[in-house]
Amino acid sequence: MEVMREAATFREATDAARAGGSTIGFVPTMGALHDGHRALLRAARTETDRVAVSIFVNPMQFGDPDDLARYPRDEASDLALCEAEGVDLVWAPPVDEVYPLGVELAHPDPGEVGDLYEGAARPGHFAGVLLVVHRVLDIAGPCTAFFGEKDAQQLFLVRRMIEQEPDLRVTIVGCPTQREPDGLARSSRNAALGREEREQAACLFLALTEAAERARAGERDANSLVAVMAREIGATPLARLDYAAVVDDETFEPVGVLDGPSRAIVAARFPSARLIDNVALPEPAG
């Protein structure tokens, strides 16, 4: 496994692999790798010839400096996990390799969807996300990039960015959310939860599951499903609801009536961490 710091060295390595006839599976990460990332790495290993990973905590997507400072970092553990999963190339750059002084970088516009939900809770977040994703994909070169479906709004915006940027020659693959036995979506932020918080954090998946069950049973009123989710999370003592919504899976805009592919999304704050989750809503039975 090769570990690189410089952008140019990483690009030389991916170019060399492509020149040798290999396809590149790229997994951009912010480190603090866990089993959710393992699933992305294994998907990349299955679908491509060579697996590349970036490890970079992106300061441009954090509006709160304290949140950036608290974000978990353990490069040694991350590299050990990558090696165990058969990763070929790791790019772990310093900030000035991602954002070099005097270099004009592309600033993709998240648009109106970028101001909803996560964008409303974290102003400027998606501008920072798209900035760094565009940058690292541009450096990686033509590849298949793997993202988790847990960050559904991010995945939607990245896919739309790639549709608008064909010169990047990147294919985006979304991989299913990985969950703990009680349904909690695996996340780097879970490690910050205290024992009681961790026990109660399952309320997000419970809320989503109840909404999905009602949709399967024939409920098409999105407002009713939102109320169900809000009630479940609101009844959890340590959770404070940020939002609950039902969105069109193809536009990520809110819907009133379920008449096509749709997704339930939630976010809640606990004393030690803020968590998000989502599920695709099923078509009604019969």
PDB file of C-alpha atoms in Angstrom:
ATOM      1  CA  MET A   1       0.000   0.000   0.000  1.00  0.00           C
ATOM      2  CA  GLU A   2       1.423   3.361  -1.039  1.00  0.00           C
ATOM      3  CA  VAL A   3       0.791   6.377   1.205  1.00  0.00           C
ATOM      4  CA  MET A   4       1.214   9.791  -0.415  1.00  0.00           C
ATOM      5  CA  ARG A   5       0.971  13.399   0.753  1.00  0.00           C
ATOM      6  CA  GLU A   6       1.393  15.413  -2.452  1.00  0.00           C
ATOM      7  CA  ALA A   7      -1.426  15.889  -4.948  1.00  0.00           C
ATOM      8  CA  ALA A   8       0.929  15.477  -7.895  1.00  0.00           C
ATOM      9  CA  THR A   9       2.276  12.183  -6.554  1.00  0.00           C
ATOM     10  CA  PHE A  10      -1.233  10.820  -6.075  1.00  0.00           C
ATOM     11  CA  ARG A  11      -2.219  11.787  -9.607  1.00  0.00           C
ATOM     12  CA  GLU A  12       0.944  10.213 -10.997  1.00  0.00           C
ATOM     13  CA  ALA A  13       0.059   6.967  -9.216  1.00  0.00           C
ATOM     14  CA  THR A  14      -3.512   6.864 -10.520  1.00  0.00           C
ATOM     15  CA  ASP A  15      -2.361   7.808 -14.020  1.00  0.00           C
ATOM     16  CA  ALA A  16       0.180   4.986 -13.930  1.00  0.00           C
ATOM     17  CA  ALA A  17      -2.491   2.501 -12.863  1.00  0.00           C
ATOM     18  CA  ARG A  18      -4.804   3.598 -15.680  1.00  0.00           C
ATOM     19  CA  ALA A  19      -1.941   3.458 -18.169  1.00  0.00           C
ATOM     20  CA  GLY A  20      -1.416  -0.148 -17.125  1.00  0.00           C
ATOM     21  CA  GLY A  21      -5.041  -0.934 -17.946  1.00  0.00           C
ATOM     22  CA  SER A  22      -6.453  -0.807 -14.411  1.00  0.00           C
ATOM     23  CA  THR A  23      -9.697   0.847 -13.383  1.00  0.00           C
ATOM     24  CA  ILE A  24      -9.630   3.006 -10.246  1.00  0.00           C
ATOM     25  CA  GLY A  25     -12.127   2.767  -7.414  1.00  0.00           C
ATOM     26  CA  PHE A  26     -11.826   5.914  -5.299  1.00  0.00           C
ATOM     27  CA  VAL A  27     -13.207   6.371  -1.785  1.00  0.00           C
ATOM     28  CA  PRO A  28     -12.911   9.990  -0.531  1.00  0.00           C
ATOM     29  CA  THR A  29     -13.035  10.113   3.280  1.00  0.00           C
ATOM     30  CA  MET A  30     -12.415  12.396   6.229  1.00  0.00           C
ATOM     31  CA  GLY A  31     -10.741   9.574   8.132  1.00  0.00           C
ATOM     32  CA  ALA A  32     -11.961   8.106  11.431  1.00  0.00           C
ATOM     33  CA  LEU A  33     -12.696   5.039   9.324  1.00  0.00           C
ATOM     34  CA  HIS A  34     -15.233   2.479  10.509  1.00  0.00           C
ATOM     35  CA  ASP A  35     -17.235  -0.467   9.163  1.00  0.00           C
ATOM     36  CA  GLY A  36     -19.275   1.835   6.953  1.00  0.00           C
ATOM     37  CA  HIS A  37     -16.069   2.785   5.177  1.00  0.00           C
ATOM     38  CA  ARG A  38     -15.083  -0.881   5.013  1.00  0.00           C
ATOM     39  CA  ALA A  39     -18.219  -1.508   2.978  1.00  0.00           C
ATOM     40  CA  LEU A  40     -17.227   1.245   0.538  1.00  0.00           C
ATOM     41  CA  LEU A  41     -13.714  -0.171   0.216  1.00  0.00           C
ATOM     42  CA  ARG A  42     -15.049  -3.668  -0.398  1.00  0.00           C
ATOM     43  CA  ALA A  43     -17.450  -2.399  -3.035  1.00  0.00           C
ATOM     44  CA  ALA A  44     -14.575  -0.596  -4.729  1.00  0.00           C
ATOM     45  CA  ARG A  45     -12.443  -3.733  -4.560  1.00  0.00           C
ATOM     46  CA  THR A  46     -15.224  -5.797  -6.112  1.00  0.00           C
ATOM     47  CA  GLU A  47     -16.056  -3.380  -8.922  1.00  0.00           C
ATOM     48  CA  THR A  48     -12.632  -1.979  -9.881  1.00  0.00           C
ATOM     49  CA  ASP A  49      -9.029  -3.123 -10.244  1.00  0.00           C
ATOM     50  CA  ARG A  50      -7.220  -0.716  -7.925  1.00  0.00           C
ATOM     51  CA  VAL A  51      -8.587   0.964  -4.786  1.00  0.00           C
ATOM     52  CA  ALA A  52      -7.554   4.488  -3.825  1.00  0.00           C
ATOM     53  CA  VAL A  53      -8.556   6.343  -0.655  1.00  0.00           C
ATOM     54  CA  SER A  54      -8.195   9.958   0.385  1.00  0.00           C
ATOM     55  CA  ILE A  55      -8.044  10.915   4.061  1.00  0.00           C
ATOM     56  CA  PHE A  56      -8.601  14.621   4.593  1.00  0.00           C
ATOM     57  CA  VAL A  57     -10.637  16.502   7.188  1.00  0.00           C
ATOM     58  CA  ASN A  58     -12.009  19.315   5.056  1.00  0.00           C
ATOM     59  CA  PRO A  59     -12.051  22.618   6.963  1.00  0.00           C
ATOM     60  CA  MET A  60     -14.220  24.276   4.309  1.00  0.00           C
ATOM     61  CA  GLN A  61     -17.327  22.295   5.260  1.00  0.00           C
ATOM     62  CA  PHE A  62     -17.263  23.165   8.956  1.00  0.00           C
ATOM     63  CA  GLY A  63     -19.028  26.364   9.942  1.00  0.00           C
ATOM     64  CA  ASP A  64     -18.130  25.867  13.599  1.00  0.00           C
ATOM     65  CA  PRO A  65     -14.376  25.856  14.404  1.00  0.00           C
ATOM     66  CA  ASP A  66     -15.060  23.851  17.565  1.00  0.00           C
ATOM     67  CA  ASP A  67     -16.808  21.151  15.509  1.00  0.00           C
ATOM     68  CA  LEU A  68     -13.769  20.987  13.226  1.00  0.00           C
ATOM     69  CA  ALA A  69     -11.456  20.703  16.225  1.00  0.00           C
ATOM     70  CA  ARG A  70     -13.572  17.922  17.752  1.00  0.00           C
ATOM     71  CA  TYR A  71     -13.742  15.847  14.583  1.00  0.00           C
ATOM     72  CA  PRO A  72     -11.978  12.522  15.332  1.00  0.00           C
ATOM     73  CA  ARG A  73      -8.571  11.930  13.771  1.00  0.00           C
ATOM     74  CA  ASP A  74      -6.530   8.716  13.977  1.00  0.00           C
ATOM     75  CA  GLU A  75      -4.399   8.322  10.899  1.00  0.00           C
ATOM     76  CA  ALA A  76      -2.523   5.257  12.170  1.00  0.00           C
ATOM     77  CA  SER A  77      -5.786   3.387  12.724  1.00  0.00           C
ATOM     78  CA  ASP A  78      -7.102   4.565   9.356  1.00  0.00           C
ATOM     79  CA  LEU A  79      -4.017   3.313   7.533  1.00  0.00           C
ATOM     80  CA  ALA A  80      -4.201  -0.033   9.321  1.00  0.00           C
ATOM     81  CA  LEU A  81      -7.819  -0.470   8.236  1.00  0.00           C
ATOM     82  CA  CYS A  82      -6.955   0.471   4.655  1.00  0.00           C
ATOM     83  CA  GLU A  83      -4.103  -2.021   4.556  1.00  0.00           C
ATOM     84  CA  ALA A  84      -6.318  -4.759   5.998  1.00  0.00           C
ATOM     85  CA  GLU A  85      -8.891  -4.079   3.280  1.00  0.00           C
ATOM     86  CA  GLY A  86      -6.353  -4.299   0.475  1.00  0.00           C
ATOM     87  CA  VAL A  87      -6.255  -0.628  -0.446  1.00  0.00           C
ATOM     88  CA  ASP A  88      -3.589   0.137  -3.040  1.00  0.00           C
ATOM     89  CA  LEU A  89      -3.190   3.921  -2.800  1.00  0.00           C
ATOM     90  CA  VAL A  90      -3.795   6.310   0.108  1.00  0.00           C
ATOM     91  CA  TRP A  91      -3.642  10.060  -0.319  1.00  0.00           C
ATOM     92  CA  ALA A  92      -3.453  11.823   3.060  1.00  0.00           C
ATOM     93  CA  PRO A  93      -2.601  15.409   2.175  1.00  0.00           C
ATOM     94  CA  PRO A  94      -2.016  18.525   4.256  1.00  0.00           C
ATOM     95  CA  VAL A  95      -4.382  21.438   3.678  1.00  0.00           C
ATOM     96  CA  ASP A  96      -2.064  23.271   1.309  1.00  0.00           C
ATOM     97  CA  GLU A  97      -2.013  20.324  -1.096  1.00  0.00           C
ATOM     98  CA  VAL A  98      -5.801  20.386  -1.359  1.00  0.00           C
ATOM     99  CA  TYR A  99      -6.116  24.170  -1.326  1.00  0.00           C
ATOM    100  CA  PRO A 100      -2.824  25.510  -2.710  1.00  0.00           C
ATOM    101  CA  LEU A 101      -2.247  29.230  -2.396  1.00  0.00           C
ATOM    102  CA  GLY A 102      -2.686  31.160  -5.617  1.00  0.00           C
ATOM    103  CA  VAL A 103      -4.553  28.387  -7.428  1.00  0.00           C
ATOM    104  CA  GLU A 104      -8.106  29.145  -8.565  1.00  0.00           C
ATOM    105  CA  LEU A 105     -10.283  26.119  -7.846  1.00  0.00           C
ATOM    106  CA  ALA A 106     -13.751  25.258  -9.091  1.00  0.00           C
ATOM    107  CA  HIS A 107     -16.545  26.239  -6.686  1.00  0.00           C
ATOM    108  CA  PRO A 108     -19.607  24.195  -7.707  1.00  0.00           C
ATOM    109  CA  ASP A 109     -22.893  25.789  -6.667  1.00  0.00           C
ATOM    110  CA  PRO A 110     -25.086  23.559  -4.459  1.00  0.00           C
ATOM    111  CA  GLY A 111     -28.137  25.554  -5.611  1.00  0.00           C
ATOM    112  CA  GLU A 112     -31.395  25.741  -3.714  1.00  0.00           C
ATOM    113  CA  VAL A 113     -31.212  22.136  -2.528  1.00  0.00           C
ATOM    114  CA  GLY A 114     -27.955  23.023  -0.792  1.00  0.00           C
ATOM    115  CA  ASP A 115     -29.869  25.419   1.461  1.00  0.00           C
ATOM    116  CA  LEU A 116     -32.369  22.797   2.640  1.00  0.00           C
ATOM    117  CA  TYR A 117     -32.128  20.377   5.584  1.00  0.00           C
ATOM    118  CA  GLU A 118     -28.395  19.863   6.232  1.00  0.00           C
ATOM    119  CA  GLY A 119     -27.722  23.101   4.373  1.00  0.00           C
ATOM    120  CA  ALA A 120     -30.135  25.008   6.613  1.00  0.00           C
ATOM    121  CA  ALA A 121     -28.694  23.459   9.772  1.00  0.00           C
ATOM    122  CA  ARG A 122     -25.103  24.034   8.627  1.00  0.00           C
ATOM    123  CA  PRO A 123     -24.975  27.142   6.394  1.00  0.00           C
ATOM    124  CA  GLY A 124     -22.265  26.907   3.767  1.00  0.00           C
ATOM    125  CA  HIS A 125     -21.700  23.214   4.444  1.00  0.00           C
ATOM    126  CA  PHE A 126     -22.480  21.933   0.968  1.00  0.00           C
ATOM    127  CA  ALA A 127     -20.470  24.635  -0.771  1.00  0.00           C
ATOM    128  CA  GLY A 128     -17.495  23.312   1.193  1.00  0.00           C
ATOM    129  CA  VAL A 129     -18.390  19.696   0.448  1.00  0.00           C
ATOM    130  CA  LEU A 130     -18.679  20.215  -3.296  1.00  0.00           C
ATOM    131  CA  LEU A 131     -15.500  22.290  -3.331  1.00  0.00           C
ATOM    132  CA  VAL A 132     -13.443  19.488  -1.799  1.00  0.00           C
ATOM    133  CA  VAL A 133     -15.164  16.643  -3.658  1.00  0.00           C
ATOM    134  CA  HIS A 134     -14.612  18.369  -6.997  1.00  0.00           C
ATOM    135  CA  ARG A 135     -10.984  18.993  -6.045  1.00  0.00           C
ATOM    136  CA  VAL A 136     -10.156  15.445  -4.945  1.00  0.00           C
ATOM    137  CA  LEU A 137     -11.989  13.880  -7.896  1.00  0.00           C
ATOM    138  CA  ASP A 138     -10.131  16.167 -10.265  1.00  0.00           C
ATOM    139  CA  ILE A 139      -6.831  15.063  -8.742  1.00  0.00           C
ATOM    140  CA  ALA A 140      -7.771  11.363  -8.702  1.00  0.00           C
ATOM    141  CA  GLY A 141      -8.657  11.484 -12.392  1.00  0.00           C
ATOM    142  CA  PRO A 142     -11.098   9.226 -14.257  1.00  0.00           C
ATOM    143  CA  CYS A 143     -12.462   6.738 -11.737  1.00  0.00           C
ATOM    144  CA  THR A 144     -15.487   5.229 -10.058  1.00  0.00           C
ATOM    145  CA  ALA A 145     -16.078   7.012  -6.752  1.00  0.00           C
ATOM    146  CA  PHE A 146     -17.943   5.369  -3.889  1.00  0.00           C
ATOM    147  CA  PHE A 147     -20.094   7.282  -1.391  1.00  0.00           C
ATOM    148  CA  GLY A 148     -22.359   6.116   1.427  1.00  0.00           C
ATOM    149  CA  GLU A 149     -26.112   6.585   1.192  1.00  0.00           C
ATOM    150  CA  LYS A 150     -26.249   7.708   4.840  1.00  0.00           C
ATOM    151  CA  ASP A 151     -25.326  11.183   3.643  1.00  0.00           C
ATOM    152  CA  ALA A 152     -28.196  11.190   1.167  1.00  0.00           C
ATOM    153  CA  GLN A 153     -28.314  14.926   0.491  1.00  0.00           C
ATOM    154  CA  GLN A 154     -24.558  15.027  -0.051  1.00  0.00           C
ATOM    155  CA  LEU A 155     -24.793  12.072  -2.437  1.00  0.00           C
ATOM    156  CA  PHE A 156     -27.586  13.779  -4.376  1.00  0.00           C
ATOM    157  CA  LEU A 157     -25.552  16.981  -4.754  1.00  0.00           C
ATOM    158  CA  VAL A 158     -22.365  15.136  -5.729  1.00  0.00           C
ATOM    159  CA  ARG A 159     -24.231  13.167  -8.390  1.00  0.00           C
ATOM    160  CA  ARG A 160     -25.757  16.340  -9.771  1.00  0.00           C
ATOM    161  CA  MET A 161     -22.348  18.035  -9.798  1.00  0.00           C
ATOM    162  CA  ILE A 162     -20.877  15.149 -11.792  1.00  0.00           C
ATOM    163  CA  GLU A 163     -23.743  15.310 -14.286  1.00  0.00           C
ATOM    164  CA  GLN A 164     -22.846  18.968 -14.809  1.00  0.00           C
ATOM    165  CA  GLU A 165     -19.094  18.256 -14.989  1.00  0.00           C
ATOM    166  CA  PRO A 166     -18.659  15.478 -17.601  1.00  0.00           C
ATOM    167  CA  ASP A 167     -15.008  16.435 -18.119  1.00  0.00           C
ATOM    168  CA  LEU A 168     -14.214  14.897 -14.732  1.00  0.00           C
ATOM    169  CA  ARG A 169     -15.039  11.455 -16.174  1.00  0.00           C
ATOM    170  CA  VAL A 170     -16.177  10.089 -12.834  1.00  0.00           C
ATOM    171  CA  THR A 171     -18.904   7.551 -12.139  1.00  0.00           C
ATOM    172  CA  ILE A 172     -20.608   7.863  -8.750  1.00  0.00           C
ATOM    173  CA  VAL A 173     -21.736   4.726  -6.897  1.00  0.00           C
ATOM    174  CA  GLY A 174     -23.926   4.991  -3.800  1.00  0.00           C
ATOM    175  CA  CYS A 175     -23.520   2.190  -1.252  1.00  0.00           C
ATOM    176  CA  PRO A 176     -26.176   1.170   1.302  1.00  0.00           C
ATOM    177  CA  THR A 177     -26.000   2.592   4.812  1.00  0.00           C
ATOM    178  CA  GLN A 178     -24.234   0.272   7.239  1.00  0.00           C
ATOM    179  CA  ARG A 179     -25.961  -0.140  10.603  1.00  0.00           C
ATOM    180  CA  GLU A 180     -25.325  -1.310  14.140  1.00  0.00           C
ATOM    181  CA  PRO A 181     -27.481  -4.216  15.420  1.00  0.00           C
ATOM    182  CA  ASP A 182     -30.046  -1.745  16.835  1.00  0.00           C
ATOM    183  CA  GLY A 183     -30.277   0.086  13.503  1.00  0.00           C
ATOM    184  CA  LEU A 184     -28.081   3.101  14.288  1.00  0.00           C
ATOM    185  CA  ALA A 185     -26.286   4.197  11.126  1.00  0.00           C
ATOM    186  CA  ARG A 186     -22.537   3.773  11.435  1.00  0.00           C
ATOM    187  CA  SER A 187     -20.826   7.153  11.660  1.00  0.00           C
ATOM    188  CA  SER A 188     -17.532   8.592  12.810  1.00  0.00           C
ATOM    189  CA  ARG A 189     -19.516  10.800  15.184  1.00  0.00           C
ATOM    190  CA  ASN A 190     -21.017   7.831  17.054  1.00  0.00           C
ATOM    191  CA  ALA A 191     -17.792   7.488  19.039  1.00  0.00           C
ATOM    192  CA  ALA A 192     -18.565  10.763  20.811  1.00  0.00           C
ATOM    193  CA  LEU A 193     -21.838   9.454  22.270  1.00  0.00           C
ATOM    194  CA  GLY A 194     -22.063   8.612  25.959  1.00  0.00           C
ATOM    195  CA  ARG A 195     -23.710   5.359  27.061  1.00  0.00           C
ATOM    196  CA  GLU A 196     -27.206   6.802  27.487  1.00  0.00           C
ATOM    197  CA  GLU A 197     -26.911   8.854  24.312  1.00  0.00           C
ATOM    198  CA  ARG A 198     -25.845   5.758  22.409  1.00  0.00           C
ATOM    199  CA  GLU A 199     -28.826   3.784  23.697  1.00  0.00           C
ATOM    200  CA  GLN A 200     -31.242   6.546  22.743  1.00  0.00           C
ATOM    201  CA  ALA A 201     -29.644   7.277  19.368  1.00  0.00           C
ATOM    202  CA  ALA A 202     -31.546   4.335  17.905  1.00  0.00           C
ATOM    203  CA  CYS A 203     -34.587   6.627  17.898  1.00  0.00           C
ATOM    204  CA  LEU A 204     -33.594   7.935  14.459  1.00  0.00           C
ATOM    205  CA  PHE A 205     -33.856   4.505  12.859  1.00  0.00           C
ATOM    206  CA  LEU A 206     -37.017   3.722  14.827  1.00  0.00           C
ATOM    207  CA  ALA A 207     -38.606   6.899  13.470  1.00  0.00           C
ATOM    208  CA  LEU A 208     -37.588   6.088   9.910  1.00  0.00           C
ATOM    209  CA  THR A 209     -38.733   2.493  10.231  1.00  0.00           C
ATOM    210  CA  GLU A 210     -42.162   3.550  11.456  1.00  0.00           C
ATOM    211  CA  ALA A 211     -42.510   5.970   8.541  1.00  0.00           C
ATOM    212  CA  ALA A 212     -41.477   3.231   6.097  1.00  0.00           C
ATOM    213  CA  GLU A 213     -43.954   0.750   7.587  1.00  0.00           C
ATOM    214  CA  ARG A 214     -46.798   3.248   7.267  1.00  0.00           C
ATOM    215  CA  ALA A 215     -45.823   4.018   3.687  1.00  0.00           C
ATOM    216  CA  ARG A 216     -45.775   0.300   2.893  1.00  0.00           C
ATOM    217  CA  ALA A 217     -49.234  -0.023   4.425  1.00  0.00           C
ATOM    218  CA  GLY A 218     -50.550   2.649   2.044  1.00  0.00           C
ATOM    219  CA  GLU A 219     -50.022   6.013   3.764  1.00  0.00           C
ATOM    220  CA  ARG A 220     -49.264   8.574   1.041  1.00  0.00           C
ATOM    221  CA  ASP A 221     -49.562  11.794   3.055  1.00  0.00           C
ATOM    222  CA  ALA A 222     -45.987  12.951   3.623  1.00  0.00           C
ATOM    223  CA  ASN A 223     -47.026  15.294   6.429  1.00  0.00           C
ATOM    224  CA  SER A 224     -48.433  12.335   8.349  1.00  0.00           C
ATOM    225  CA  LEU A 225     -45.148  10.479   7.996  1.00  0.00           C
ATOM    226  CA  VAL A 226     -43.187  13.549   9.083  1.00  0.00           C
ATOM    227  CA  ALA A 227     -45.368  13.826  12.190  1.00  0.00           C
ATOM    228  CA  VAL A 228     -44.710  10.179  13.041  1.00  0.00           C
ATOM    229  CA  MET A 229     -40.952  10.676  12.811  1.00  0.00           C
ATOM    230  CA  ALA A 230     -40.998  13.924  14.771  1.00  0.00           C
ATOM    231  CA  ARG A 231     -43.075  12.319  17.508  1.00  0.00           C
ATOM    232  CA  GLU A 232     -40.706   9.348  17.884  1.00  0.00           C
ATOM    233  CA  ILE A 233     -37.582  11.491  18.108  1.00  0.00           C
ATOM    234  CA  GLY A 234     -39.301  14.160  20.186  1.00  0.00           C
ATOM    235  CA  ALA A 235     -40.210  11.532  22.797  1.00  0.00           C
ATOM    236  CA  THR A 236     -36.544  10.616  23.267  1.00  0.00           C
ATOM    237  CA  PRO A 237     -35.208  12.531  26.292  1.00  0.00           C
ATOM    238  CA  LEU A 238     -31.672  13.226  25.065  1.00  0.00           C
ATOM    239  CA  ALA A 239     -32.566  13.906  21.433  1.00  0.00           C
ATOM    240  CA  ARG A 240     -33.468  17.294  20.007  1.00  0.00           C
ATOM    241  CA  LEU A 241     -35.028  17.129  16.562  1.00  0.00           C
ATOM    242  CA  ASP A 242     -33.345  19.231  13.890  1.00  0.00           C
ATOM    243  CA  TYR A 243     -35.634  18.164  11.067  1.00  0.00           C
ATOM    244  CA  ALA A 244     -37.779  15.357   9.747  1.00  0.00           C
ATOM    245  CA  ALA A 245     -38.895  15.419   6.131  1.00  0.00           C
ATOM    246  CA  VAL A 246     -39.965  13.375   3.136  1.00  0.00           C
ATOM    247  CA  VAL A 247     -38.253  14.278  -0.123  1.00  0.00           C
ATOM    248  CA  ASP A 248     -38.493  13.329  -3.767  1.00  0.00           C
ATOM    249  CA  ASP A 249     -35.611  10.935  -4.386  1.00  0.00           C
ATOM    250  CA  GLU A 250     -34.937  12.465  -7.797  1.00  0.00           C
ATOM    251  CA  THR A 251     -34.974  16.173  -6.845  1.00  0.00           C
ATOM    252  CA  PHE A 252     -34.443  16.129  -3.046  1.00  0.00           C
ATOM    253  CA  GLU A 253     -37.257  18.621  -2.713  1.00  0.00           C
ATOM    254  CA  PRO A 254     -40.023  18.152  -0.136  1.00  0.00           C
ATOM    255  CA  VAL A 255     -43.161  16.336  -1.213  1.00  0.00           C
ATOM    256  CA  GLY A 256     -46.718  16.507   0.080  1.00  0.00           C
ATOM    257  CA  VAL A 257     -47.991  13.254  -1.395  1.00  0.00           C
ATOM    258  CA  LEU A 258     -45.941  10.131  -2.115  1.00  0.00           C
ATOM    259  CA  ASP A 259     -46.440   9.463  -5.816  1.00  0.00           C
ATOM    260  CA  GLY A 260     -42.952   8.347  -6.851  1.00  0.00           C
ATOM    261  CA  PRO A 261     -39.559   7.406  -5.414  1.00  0.00           C
ATOM    262  CA  SER A 262     -39.245   9.169  -2.072  1.00  0.00           C
ATOM    263  CA  ARG A 263     -37.017   9.193   0.976  1.00  0.00           C
ATOM    264  CA  ALA A 264     -37.533   9.937   4.658  1.00  0.00           C
ATOM    265  CA  ILE A 265     -34.719  11.964   6.238  1.00  0.00           C
ATOM    266  CA  VAL A 266     -34.061  12.972   9.845  1.00  0.00           C
ATOM    267  CA  ALA A 267     -31.461  14.772  11.937  1.00  0.00           C
ATOM    268  CA  ALA A 268     -31.224  15.104  15.700  1.00  0.00           C
ATOM    269  CA  ARG A 269     -28.831  16.636  18.187  1.00  0.00           C
ATOM    270  CA  PHE A 270     -27.621  14.804  21.259  1.00  0.00           C
ATOM    271  CA  PRO A 271     -25.488  16.441  23.934  1.00  0.00           C
ATOM    272  CA  SER A 272     -22.289  15.027  22.415  1.00  0.00           C
ATOM    273  CA  ALA A 273     -23.052  14.652  18.706  1.00  0.00           C
ATOM    274  CA  ARG A 274     -25.433  15.487  15.915  1.00  0.00           C
ATOM    275  CA  LEU A 275     -26.690  12.512  13.886  1.00  0.00           C
ATOM    276  CA  ILE A 276     -28.441  12.115  10.540  1.00  0.00           C
ATOM    277  CA  ASP A 277     -30.118   9.176   8.844  1.00  0.00           C
ATOM    278  CA  ASN A 278     -32.510   8.310   6.020  1.00  0.00           C
ATOM    279  CA  VAL A 279     -34.359   5.448   4.346  1.00  0.00           C
ATOM    280  CA  ALA A 280     -35.965   5.048   0.956  1.00  0.00           C
ATOM    281  CA  LEU A 281     -39.718   4.734   1.404  1.00  0.00           C
ATOM    282  CA  PRO A 282     -41.339   1.633  -0.078  1.00  0.00           C
ATOM    283  CA  GLU A 283     -44.177   1.534  -2.527  1.00  0.00           C
ATOM    284  CA  PRO A 284     -47.503   0.590  -0.866  1.00  0.00           C
ATOM    285  CA  ALA A 285     -48.361  -3.116  -0.637  1.00  0.00           C
ATOM    286  CA  GLY A 286     -50.648  -4.434  -3.347  1.00  0.00           C
TER     287      GLY A 286
END
